[in-house]
Short mmCIF file of C-alpha atoms and ligand atoms in Angstrom, two decimals:
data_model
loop_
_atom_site.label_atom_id
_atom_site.label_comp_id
_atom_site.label_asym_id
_atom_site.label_seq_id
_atom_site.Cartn_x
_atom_site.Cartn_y
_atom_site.Cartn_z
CA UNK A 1370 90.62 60.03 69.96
CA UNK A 1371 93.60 61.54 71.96
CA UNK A 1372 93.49 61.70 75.91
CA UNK A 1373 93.79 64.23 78.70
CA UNK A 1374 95.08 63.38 81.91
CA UNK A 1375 96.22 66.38 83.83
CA UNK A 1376 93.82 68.78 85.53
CA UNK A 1377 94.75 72.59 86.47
CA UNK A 1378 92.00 74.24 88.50
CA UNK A 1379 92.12 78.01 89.59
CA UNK A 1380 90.75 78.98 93.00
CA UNK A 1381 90.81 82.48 93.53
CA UNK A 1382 90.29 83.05 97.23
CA UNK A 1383 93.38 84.94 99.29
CA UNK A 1384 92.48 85.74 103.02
CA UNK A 1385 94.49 89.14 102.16
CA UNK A 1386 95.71 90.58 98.75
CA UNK A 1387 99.58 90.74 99.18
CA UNK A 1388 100.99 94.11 97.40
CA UNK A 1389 103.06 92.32 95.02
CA UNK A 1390 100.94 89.43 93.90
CA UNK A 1391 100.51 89.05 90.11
CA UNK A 1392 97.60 86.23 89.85
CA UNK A 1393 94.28 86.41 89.87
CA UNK A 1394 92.73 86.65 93.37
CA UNK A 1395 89.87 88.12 95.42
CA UNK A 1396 89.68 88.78 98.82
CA UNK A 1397 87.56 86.43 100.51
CA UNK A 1398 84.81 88.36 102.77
CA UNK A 1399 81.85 85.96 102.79
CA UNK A 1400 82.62 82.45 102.22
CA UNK A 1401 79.38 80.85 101.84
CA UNK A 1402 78.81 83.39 99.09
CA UNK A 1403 81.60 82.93 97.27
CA UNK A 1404 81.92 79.27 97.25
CA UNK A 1405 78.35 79.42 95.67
CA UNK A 1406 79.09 81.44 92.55
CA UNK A 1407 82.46 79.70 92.63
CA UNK A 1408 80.39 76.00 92.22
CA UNK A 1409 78.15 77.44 90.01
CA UNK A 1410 81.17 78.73 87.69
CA UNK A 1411 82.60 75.55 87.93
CA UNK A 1412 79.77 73.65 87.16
CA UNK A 1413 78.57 75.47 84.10
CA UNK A 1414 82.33 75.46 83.02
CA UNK A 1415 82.62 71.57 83.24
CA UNK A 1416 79.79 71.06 80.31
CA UNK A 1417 81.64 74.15 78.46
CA UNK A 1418 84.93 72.21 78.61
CA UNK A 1419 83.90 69.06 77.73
CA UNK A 1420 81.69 70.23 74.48
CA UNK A 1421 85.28 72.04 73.61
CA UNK A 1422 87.26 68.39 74.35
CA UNK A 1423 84.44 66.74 72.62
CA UNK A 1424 85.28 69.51 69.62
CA UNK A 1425 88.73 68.55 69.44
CA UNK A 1426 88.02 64.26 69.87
CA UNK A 1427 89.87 64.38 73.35
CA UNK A 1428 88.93 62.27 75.95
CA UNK A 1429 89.45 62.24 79.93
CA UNK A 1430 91.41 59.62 80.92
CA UNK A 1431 92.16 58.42 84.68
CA UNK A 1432 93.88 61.60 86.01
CA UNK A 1433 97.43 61.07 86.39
CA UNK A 1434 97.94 64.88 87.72
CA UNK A 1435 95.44 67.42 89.56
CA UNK A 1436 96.95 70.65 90.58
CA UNK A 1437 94.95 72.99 92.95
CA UNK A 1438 96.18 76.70 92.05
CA UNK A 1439 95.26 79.92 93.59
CA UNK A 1440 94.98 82.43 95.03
CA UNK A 1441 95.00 79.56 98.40
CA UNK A 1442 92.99 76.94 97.16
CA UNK A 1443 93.43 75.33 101.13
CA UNK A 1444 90.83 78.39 102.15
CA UNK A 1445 88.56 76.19 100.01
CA UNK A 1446 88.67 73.58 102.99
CA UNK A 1447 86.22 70.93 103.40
CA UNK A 1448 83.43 72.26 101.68
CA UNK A 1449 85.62 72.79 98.47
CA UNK A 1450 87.14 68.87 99.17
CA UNK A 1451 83.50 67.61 98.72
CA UNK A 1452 82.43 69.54 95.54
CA UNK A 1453 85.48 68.66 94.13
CA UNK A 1454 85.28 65.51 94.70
CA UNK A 1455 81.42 65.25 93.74
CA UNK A 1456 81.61 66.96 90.63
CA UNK A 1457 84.73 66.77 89.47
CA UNK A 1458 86.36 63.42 90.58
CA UNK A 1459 84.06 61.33 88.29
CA UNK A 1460 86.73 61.89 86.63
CA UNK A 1461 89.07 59.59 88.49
CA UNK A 1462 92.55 59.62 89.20
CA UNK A 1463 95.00 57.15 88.02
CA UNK A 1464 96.71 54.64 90.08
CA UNK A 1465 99.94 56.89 91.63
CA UNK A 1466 98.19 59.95 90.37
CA UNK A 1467 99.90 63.08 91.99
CA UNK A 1468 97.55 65.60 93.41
CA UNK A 1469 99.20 68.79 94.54
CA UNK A 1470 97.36 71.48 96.45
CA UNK A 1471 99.19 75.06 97.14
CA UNK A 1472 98.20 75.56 101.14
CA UNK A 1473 99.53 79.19 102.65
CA UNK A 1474 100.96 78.65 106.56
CA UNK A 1475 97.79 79.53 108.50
CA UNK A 1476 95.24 78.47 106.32
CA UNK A 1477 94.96 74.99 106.95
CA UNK A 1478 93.30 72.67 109.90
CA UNK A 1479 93.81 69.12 110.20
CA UNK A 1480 90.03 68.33 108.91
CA UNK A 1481 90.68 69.93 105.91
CA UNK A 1482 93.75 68.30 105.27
CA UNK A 1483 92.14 64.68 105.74
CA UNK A 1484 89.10 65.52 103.90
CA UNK A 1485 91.78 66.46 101.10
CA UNK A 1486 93.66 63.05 101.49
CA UNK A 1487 90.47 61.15 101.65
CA UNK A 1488 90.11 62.16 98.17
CA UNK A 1489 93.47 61.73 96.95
CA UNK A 1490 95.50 65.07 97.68
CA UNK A 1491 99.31 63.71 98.37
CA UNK A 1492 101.78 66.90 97.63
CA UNK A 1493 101.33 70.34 99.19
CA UNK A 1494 102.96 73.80 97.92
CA UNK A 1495 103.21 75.60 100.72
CA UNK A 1496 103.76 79.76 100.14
CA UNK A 1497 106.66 79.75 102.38
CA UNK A 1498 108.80 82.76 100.49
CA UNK A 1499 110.97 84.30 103.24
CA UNK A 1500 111.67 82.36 106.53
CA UNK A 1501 112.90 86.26 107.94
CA UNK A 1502 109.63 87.81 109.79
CA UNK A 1503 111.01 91.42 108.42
CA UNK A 1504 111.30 90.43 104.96
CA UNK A 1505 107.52 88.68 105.26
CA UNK A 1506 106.68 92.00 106.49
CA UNK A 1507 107.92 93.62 103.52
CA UNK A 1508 106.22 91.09 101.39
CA UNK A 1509 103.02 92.09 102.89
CA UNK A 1510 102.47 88.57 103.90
CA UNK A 1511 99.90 87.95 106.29
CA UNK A 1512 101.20 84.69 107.83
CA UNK A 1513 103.99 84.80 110.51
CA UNK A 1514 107.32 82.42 110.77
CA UNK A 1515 105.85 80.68 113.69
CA UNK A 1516 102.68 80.20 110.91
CA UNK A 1517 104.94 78.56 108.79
CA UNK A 1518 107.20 76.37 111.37
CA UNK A 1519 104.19 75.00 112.52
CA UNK A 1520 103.09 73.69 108.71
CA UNK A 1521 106.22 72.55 108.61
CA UNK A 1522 106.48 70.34 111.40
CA UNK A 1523 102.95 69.33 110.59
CA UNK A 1524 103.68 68.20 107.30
CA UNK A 1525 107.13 66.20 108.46
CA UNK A 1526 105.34 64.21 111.55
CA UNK A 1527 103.19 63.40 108.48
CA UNK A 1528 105.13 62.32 106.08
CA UNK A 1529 103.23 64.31 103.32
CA UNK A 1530 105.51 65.65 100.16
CA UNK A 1531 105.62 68.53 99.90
CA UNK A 1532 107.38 71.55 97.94
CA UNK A 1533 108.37 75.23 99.31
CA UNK A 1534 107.98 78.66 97.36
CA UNK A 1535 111.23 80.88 98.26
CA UNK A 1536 111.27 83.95 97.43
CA UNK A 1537 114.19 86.15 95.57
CA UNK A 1538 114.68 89.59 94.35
CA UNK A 1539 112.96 91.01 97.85
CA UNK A 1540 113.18 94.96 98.63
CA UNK A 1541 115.48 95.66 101.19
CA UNK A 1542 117.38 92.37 101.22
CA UNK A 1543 120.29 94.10 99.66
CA UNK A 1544 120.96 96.61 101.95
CA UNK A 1545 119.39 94.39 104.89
CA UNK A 1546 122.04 91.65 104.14
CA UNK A 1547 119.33 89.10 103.85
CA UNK A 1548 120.67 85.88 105.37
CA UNK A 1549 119.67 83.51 102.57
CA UNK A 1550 121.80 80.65 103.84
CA UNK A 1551 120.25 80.63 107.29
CA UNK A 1552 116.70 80.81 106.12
CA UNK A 1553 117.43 77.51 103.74
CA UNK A 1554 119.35 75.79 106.44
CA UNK A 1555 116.66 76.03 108.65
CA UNK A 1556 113.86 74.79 105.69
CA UNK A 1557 116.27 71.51 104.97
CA UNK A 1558 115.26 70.78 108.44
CA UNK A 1559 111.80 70.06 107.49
CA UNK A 1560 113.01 67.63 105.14
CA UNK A 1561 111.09 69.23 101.88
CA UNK A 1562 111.08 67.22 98.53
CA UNK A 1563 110.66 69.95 95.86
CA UNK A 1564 111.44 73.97 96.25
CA UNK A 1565 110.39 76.39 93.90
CA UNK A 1566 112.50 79.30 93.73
CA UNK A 1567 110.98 82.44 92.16
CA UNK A 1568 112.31 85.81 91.49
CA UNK A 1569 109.83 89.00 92.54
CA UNK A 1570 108.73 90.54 89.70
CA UNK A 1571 107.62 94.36 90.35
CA UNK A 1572 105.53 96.42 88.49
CA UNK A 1573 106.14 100.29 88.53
CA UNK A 1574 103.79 101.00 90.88
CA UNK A 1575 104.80 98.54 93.18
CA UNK A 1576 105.05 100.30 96.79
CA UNK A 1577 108.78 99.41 97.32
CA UNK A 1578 109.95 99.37 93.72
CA UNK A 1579 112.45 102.08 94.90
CA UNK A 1580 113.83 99.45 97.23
CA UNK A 1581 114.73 96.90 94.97
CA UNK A 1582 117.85 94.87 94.88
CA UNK A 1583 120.05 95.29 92.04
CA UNK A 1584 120.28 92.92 88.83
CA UNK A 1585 124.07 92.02 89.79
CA UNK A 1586 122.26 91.32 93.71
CA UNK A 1587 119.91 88.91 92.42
CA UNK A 1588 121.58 86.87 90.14
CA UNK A 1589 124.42 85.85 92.98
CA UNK A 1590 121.77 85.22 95.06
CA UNK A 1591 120.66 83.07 92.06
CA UNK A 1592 123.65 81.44 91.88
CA UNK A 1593 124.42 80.87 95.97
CA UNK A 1594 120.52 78.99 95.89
CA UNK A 1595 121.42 76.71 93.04
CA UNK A 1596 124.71 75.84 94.24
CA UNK A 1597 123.43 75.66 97.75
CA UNK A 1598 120.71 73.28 96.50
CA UNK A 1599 122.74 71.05 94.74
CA UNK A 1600 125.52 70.62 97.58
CA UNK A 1601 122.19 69.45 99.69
CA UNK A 1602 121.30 66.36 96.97
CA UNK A 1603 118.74 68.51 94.62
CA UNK A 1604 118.67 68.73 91.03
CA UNK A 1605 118.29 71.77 89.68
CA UNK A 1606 115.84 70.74 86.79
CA UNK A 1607 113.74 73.54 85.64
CA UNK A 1608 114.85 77.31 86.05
CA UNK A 1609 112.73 77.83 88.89
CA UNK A 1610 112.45 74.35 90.35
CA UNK A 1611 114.47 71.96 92.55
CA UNK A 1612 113.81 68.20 93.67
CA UNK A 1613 115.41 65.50 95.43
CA UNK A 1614 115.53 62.97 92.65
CA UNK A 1615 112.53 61.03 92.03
CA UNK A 1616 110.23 64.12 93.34
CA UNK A 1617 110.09 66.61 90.06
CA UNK A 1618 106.74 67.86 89.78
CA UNK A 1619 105.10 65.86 87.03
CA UNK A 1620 102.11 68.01 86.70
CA UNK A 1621 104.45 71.09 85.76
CA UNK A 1622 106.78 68.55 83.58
CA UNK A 1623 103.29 67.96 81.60
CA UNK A 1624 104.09 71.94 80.31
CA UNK A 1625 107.04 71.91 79.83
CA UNK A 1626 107.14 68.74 77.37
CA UNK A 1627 104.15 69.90 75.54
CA UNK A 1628 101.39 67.47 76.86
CA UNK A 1629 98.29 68.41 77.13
CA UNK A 1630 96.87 69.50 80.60
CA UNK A 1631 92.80 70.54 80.78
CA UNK A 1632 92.44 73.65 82.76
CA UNK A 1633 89.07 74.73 84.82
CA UNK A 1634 88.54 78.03 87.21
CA UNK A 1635 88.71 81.69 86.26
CA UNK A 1636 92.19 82.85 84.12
CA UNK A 1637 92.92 78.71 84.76
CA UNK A 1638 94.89 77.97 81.50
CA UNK A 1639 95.06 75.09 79.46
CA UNK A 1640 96.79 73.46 77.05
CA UNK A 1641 95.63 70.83 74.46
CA UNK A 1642 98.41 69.25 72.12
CA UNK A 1643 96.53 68.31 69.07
CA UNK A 1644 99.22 66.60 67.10
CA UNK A 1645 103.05 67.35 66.55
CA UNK A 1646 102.30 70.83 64.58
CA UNK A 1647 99.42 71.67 66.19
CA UNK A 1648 98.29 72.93 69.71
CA UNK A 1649 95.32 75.28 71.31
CA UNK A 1650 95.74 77.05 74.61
CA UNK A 1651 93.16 78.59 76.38
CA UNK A 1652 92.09 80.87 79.21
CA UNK A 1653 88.84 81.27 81.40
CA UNK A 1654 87.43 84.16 82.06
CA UNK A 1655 86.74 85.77 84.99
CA UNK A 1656 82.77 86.88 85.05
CA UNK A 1657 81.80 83.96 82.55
CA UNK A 1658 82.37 80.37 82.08
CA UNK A 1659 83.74 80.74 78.77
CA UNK A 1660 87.66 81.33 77.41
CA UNK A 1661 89.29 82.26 74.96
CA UNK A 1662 91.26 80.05 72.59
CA UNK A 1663 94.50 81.09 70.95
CA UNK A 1664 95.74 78.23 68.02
CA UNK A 1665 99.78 77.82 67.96
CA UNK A 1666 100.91 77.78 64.76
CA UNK A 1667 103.63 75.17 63.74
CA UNK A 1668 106.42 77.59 63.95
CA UNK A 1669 104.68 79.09 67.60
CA UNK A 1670 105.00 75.76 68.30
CA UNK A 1671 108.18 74.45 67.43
CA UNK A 1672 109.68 78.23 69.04
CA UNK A 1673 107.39 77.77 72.37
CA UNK A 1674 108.93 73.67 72.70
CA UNK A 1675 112.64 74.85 72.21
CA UNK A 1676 111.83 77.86 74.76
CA UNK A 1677 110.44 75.06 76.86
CA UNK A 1678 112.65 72.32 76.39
CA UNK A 1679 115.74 74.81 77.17
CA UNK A 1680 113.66 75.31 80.58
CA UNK A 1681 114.20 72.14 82.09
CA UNK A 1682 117.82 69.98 82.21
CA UNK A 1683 116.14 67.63 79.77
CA UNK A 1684 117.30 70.44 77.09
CA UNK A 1685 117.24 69.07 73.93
CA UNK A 1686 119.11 68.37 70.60
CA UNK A 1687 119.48 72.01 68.61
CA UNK A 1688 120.39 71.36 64.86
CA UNK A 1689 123.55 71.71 63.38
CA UNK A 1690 122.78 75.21 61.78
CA UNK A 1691 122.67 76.57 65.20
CA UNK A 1692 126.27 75.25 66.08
CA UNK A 1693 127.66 78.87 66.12
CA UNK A 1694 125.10 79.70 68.43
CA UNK A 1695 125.57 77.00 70.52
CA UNK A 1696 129.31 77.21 70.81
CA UNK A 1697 129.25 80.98 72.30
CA UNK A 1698 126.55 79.58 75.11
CA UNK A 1699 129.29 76.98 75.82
CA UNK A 1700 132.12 79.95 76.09
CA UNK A 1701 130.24 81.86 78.20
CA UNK A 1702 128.85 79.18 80.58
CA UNK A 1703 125.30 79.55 79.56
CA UNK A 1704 125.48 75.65 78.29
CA UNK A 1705 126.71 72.29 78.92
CA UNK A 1706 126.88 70.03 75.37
CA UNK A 1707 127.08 66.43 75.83
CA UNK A 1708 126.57 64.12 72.83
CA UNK A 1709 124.78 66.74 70.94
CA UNK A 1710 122.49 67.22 73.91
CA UNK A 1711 122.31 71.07 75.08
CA UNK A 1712 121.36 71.85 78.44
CA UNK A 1713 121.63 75.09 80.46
CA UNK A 1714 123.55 76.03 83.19
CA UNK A 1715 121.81 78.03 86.45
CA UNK A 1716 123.65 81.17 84.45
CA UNK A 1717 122.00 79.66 81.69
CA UNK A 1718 118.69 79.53 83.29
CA UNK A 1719 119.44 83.15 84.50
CA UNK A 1720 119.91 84.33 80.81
CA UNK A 1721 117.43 82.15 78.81
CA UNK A 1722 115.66 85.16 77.12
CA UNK A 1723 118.34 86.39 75.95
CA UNK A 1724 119.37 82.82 74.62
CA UNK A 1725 116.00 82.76 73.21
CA UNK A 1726 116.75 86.27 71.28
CA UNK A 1727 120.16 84.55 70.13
CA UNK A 1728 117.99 82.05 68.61
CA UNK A 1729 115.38 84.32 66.85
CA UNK A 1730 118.42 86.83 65.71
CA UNK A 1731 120.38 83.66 64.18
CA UNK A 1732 117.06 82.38 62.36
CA UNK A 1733 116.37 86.01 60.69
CA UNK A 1734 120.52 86.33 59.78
CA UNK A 1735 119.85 83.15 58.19
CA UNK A 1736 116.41 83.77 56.57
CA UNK A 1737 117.79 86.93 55.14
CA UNK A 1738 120.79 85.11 53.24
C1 SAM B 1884 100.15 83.00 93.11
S1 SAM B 1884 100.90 82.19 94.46
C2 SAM B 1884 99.70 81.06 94.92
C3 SAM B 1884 100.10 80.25 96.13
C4 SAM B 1884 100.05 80.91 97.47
N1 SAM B 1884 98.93 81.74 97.66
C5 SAM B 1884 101.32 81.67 97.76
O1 SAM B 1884 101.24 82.84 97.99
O2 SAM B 1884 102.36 81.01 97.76
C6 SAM B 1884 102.15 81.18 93.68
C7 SAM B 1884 103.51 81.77 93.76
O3 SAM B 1884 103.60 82.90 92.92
C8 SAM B 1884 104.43 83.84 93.54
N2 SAM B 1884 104.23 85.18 93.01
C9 SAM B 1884 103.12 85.92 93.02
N3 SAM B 1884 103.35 87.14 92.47
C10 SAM B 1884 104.65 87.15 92.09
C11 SAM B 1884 105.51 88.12 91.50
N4 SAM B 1884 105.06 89.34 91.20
N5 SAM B 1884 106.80 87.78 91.26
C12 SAM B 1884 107.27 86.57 91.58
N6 SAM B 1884 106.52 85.60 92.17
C13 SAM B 1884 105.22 85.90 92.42
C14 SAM B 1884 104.01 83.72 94.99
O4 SAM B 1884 104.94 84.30 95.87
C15 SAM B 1884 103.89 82.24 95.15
O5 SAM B 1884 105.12 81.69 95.52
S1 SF4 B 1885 98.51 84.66 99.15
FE1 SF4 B 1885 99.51 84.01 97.24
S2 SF4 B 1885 97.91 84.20 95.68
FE2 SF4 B 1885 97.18 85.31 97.48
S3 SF4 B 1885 97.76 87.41 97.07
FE3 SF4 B 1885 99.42 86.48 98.28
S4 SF4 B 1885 100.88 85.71 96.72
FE4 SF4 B 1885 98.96 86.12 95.67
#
């Protein structure tokens, strides 16, 4: 029998639908309707998923990381803390589990926050993404700055840990000079643990895609954020993620080293590592409580954990055939080696599909020897 011990659970409710959003959301117009096909999903889902761990000989065991993903999953508020907790928290958590909700400024309340802790919650994601009200108004955000100073103070007086979202790659910042600095100085003073820094990604018919900051733009702002980071006492240890050491998320660090994480809630993903050469993800549907199951084969998997090791600064040993490869990332600052260790530099990071294609260009050139 092998164990899971990481939960991922989808909630799909967004007060409003912002214009560049690429998950799976609906608007929520009637609560008390939606939360009722939303239980019923999940509760049809939970005997689907465990005939499927049953299929496989995993087991639950305690949960050492919940994640709460959305859409806002805090719009689920009390009502959502009790279901969860009465159908899904038989499963337990594990002694200094970490339980992570993502909250948007403005959709919280006190209540809903102690219901949450009652039952364990004890990091929050907040959807920060722009501290500049004219840049949230480009974003089509719905919350306002003072939405989001508020949270924050809330969440210092607290003491709750907590990460931020930030935003990059925003139309208009270019020609707006957008005052990255200032908007992280100001978010240091709420003392956050953990910042996630993401990079918009538009589709073409994206209302501002005209607007767009240039490649060259984004990767010095990029660059300024890492640096800027790292001055302050974070560690830049994933390509999108930053923490104050001891506070890396170890639900995401579950991906990115290949462990298995169980995944409930529609398009929720998950992950089951069946042995060194063999893995299954899978990914619920929307209308049904059923997914569908892709199998990794052992060279998808042993290409998906170099792409994934490469990810994070635990980086990982590359074989001498790839020494050639490896030397050019160190000439062009794309790589730090130290005893036979490769990790990436934030240029690195920046580039790592195209380190990736270095990778799969070197392994044909050899192949066809
Ligand atoms: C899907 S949201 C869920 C949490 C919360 N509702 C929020 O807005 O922060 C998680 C993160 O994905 C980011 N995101 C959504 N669409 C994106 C896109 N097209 N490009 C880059 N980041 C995106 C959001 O800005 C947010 O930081
Ligand atoms: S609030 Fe978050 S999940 Fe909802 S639409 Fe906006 S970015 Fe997407």
């Amino acid at each position: 029998m092998t164990h899971v011990s990481s939960l991922y659970l989808h909630i799909p409710f967004c007060q409003h639908l912002c214009n560049y959003c690429d998950f799976y959301k609906r608007k929520l117009d009637s609560a008390h309707h939606q939360f009722e096909d939303f239980h019923q999903f999940l509760k049809e889902s939970v005997s689907v998923h465990q005939n499927f761990l049953n299929s496989h000989h995993f087991t639950w065991a305690p949960l050492e990381t919940v994640y709460l993903g959305g859409g806002t999953p805090s719009l689920w508020g009390e009502e959502g803390a009790a279901f969860f907790n009465k159908e899904l928290l038989n499963l337990s958590l594990a002694k200094n589990a970490e339980f992570t909700m993502e909250i948007d400024p403005g959709t919280w309340t006190h209540e809903m926050m102690m219901a949450w802790k009652g039952i364990g919650l004890n990091r929050i994601s907040v959807g920060t993404q722009s501290l500049d009200p004219q840049f949230l108004k480009v974003l089509d955000r719905i919350h306002t700055l003072e939405d989001t100073l508020n949270f924050l103070t809330y969440l210092k007086e607290n003491n709750w840990n907590y990460s931020l979202d930030f935003l990059l790659g925003v139309p208009y910042s270019q020609e707006k000079k957008r005052d990255i600095r200032s908007e992280l100085e100001t978010l240091l003073q709420y003392s956050p643990k953990h910042i996630s820094l993401y990079i918009l990604n538009a589709r073409s018919k994206y209302p501002h895609i005209q607007q767009m900051p240039d490649d060259g733009y984004v990767r010095e702002e990029y660059l300024f954020v890492s640096e800027f980071l790292k001055s302050k006492g974070f560690h830049h240890y994933e390509v999108s993620n930053f923490a104050l050491p001891g506070f890396e998320s170890k639900h995401n660090l579950k991906y990115w080293r290949g462990e298995s994480v169980a995944a409930l809630g529609p398009t929720g993903t998950g992950y089951l590592s069946l042995s060194p050469v063999e893995a299954v993800r899978y990914k619920w549907k929307v209308t049904h409580p059923e997914f569908e199951i892709e199998k990794l084969t052992e060279k998808e998997l042993s290409l998906e954990r170099l792409y994934l090791l490469l990810r994070t600064s635990d980086g990982l040993i590359l074989g001498d055939e790839f020494s050639c490869v490896v030397d050019s990332w160190v000439q062009q600052k794309y790589a730090l080696v130290n005893e036979g260790r490769v990790t990436l530099t934030a240029l690195g990071f920046l580039m790592l599909d195209s380190l990736m294609d270095d990778i799969f260009r070197f392994e044909h050139l050899v192949k066809s020897r």
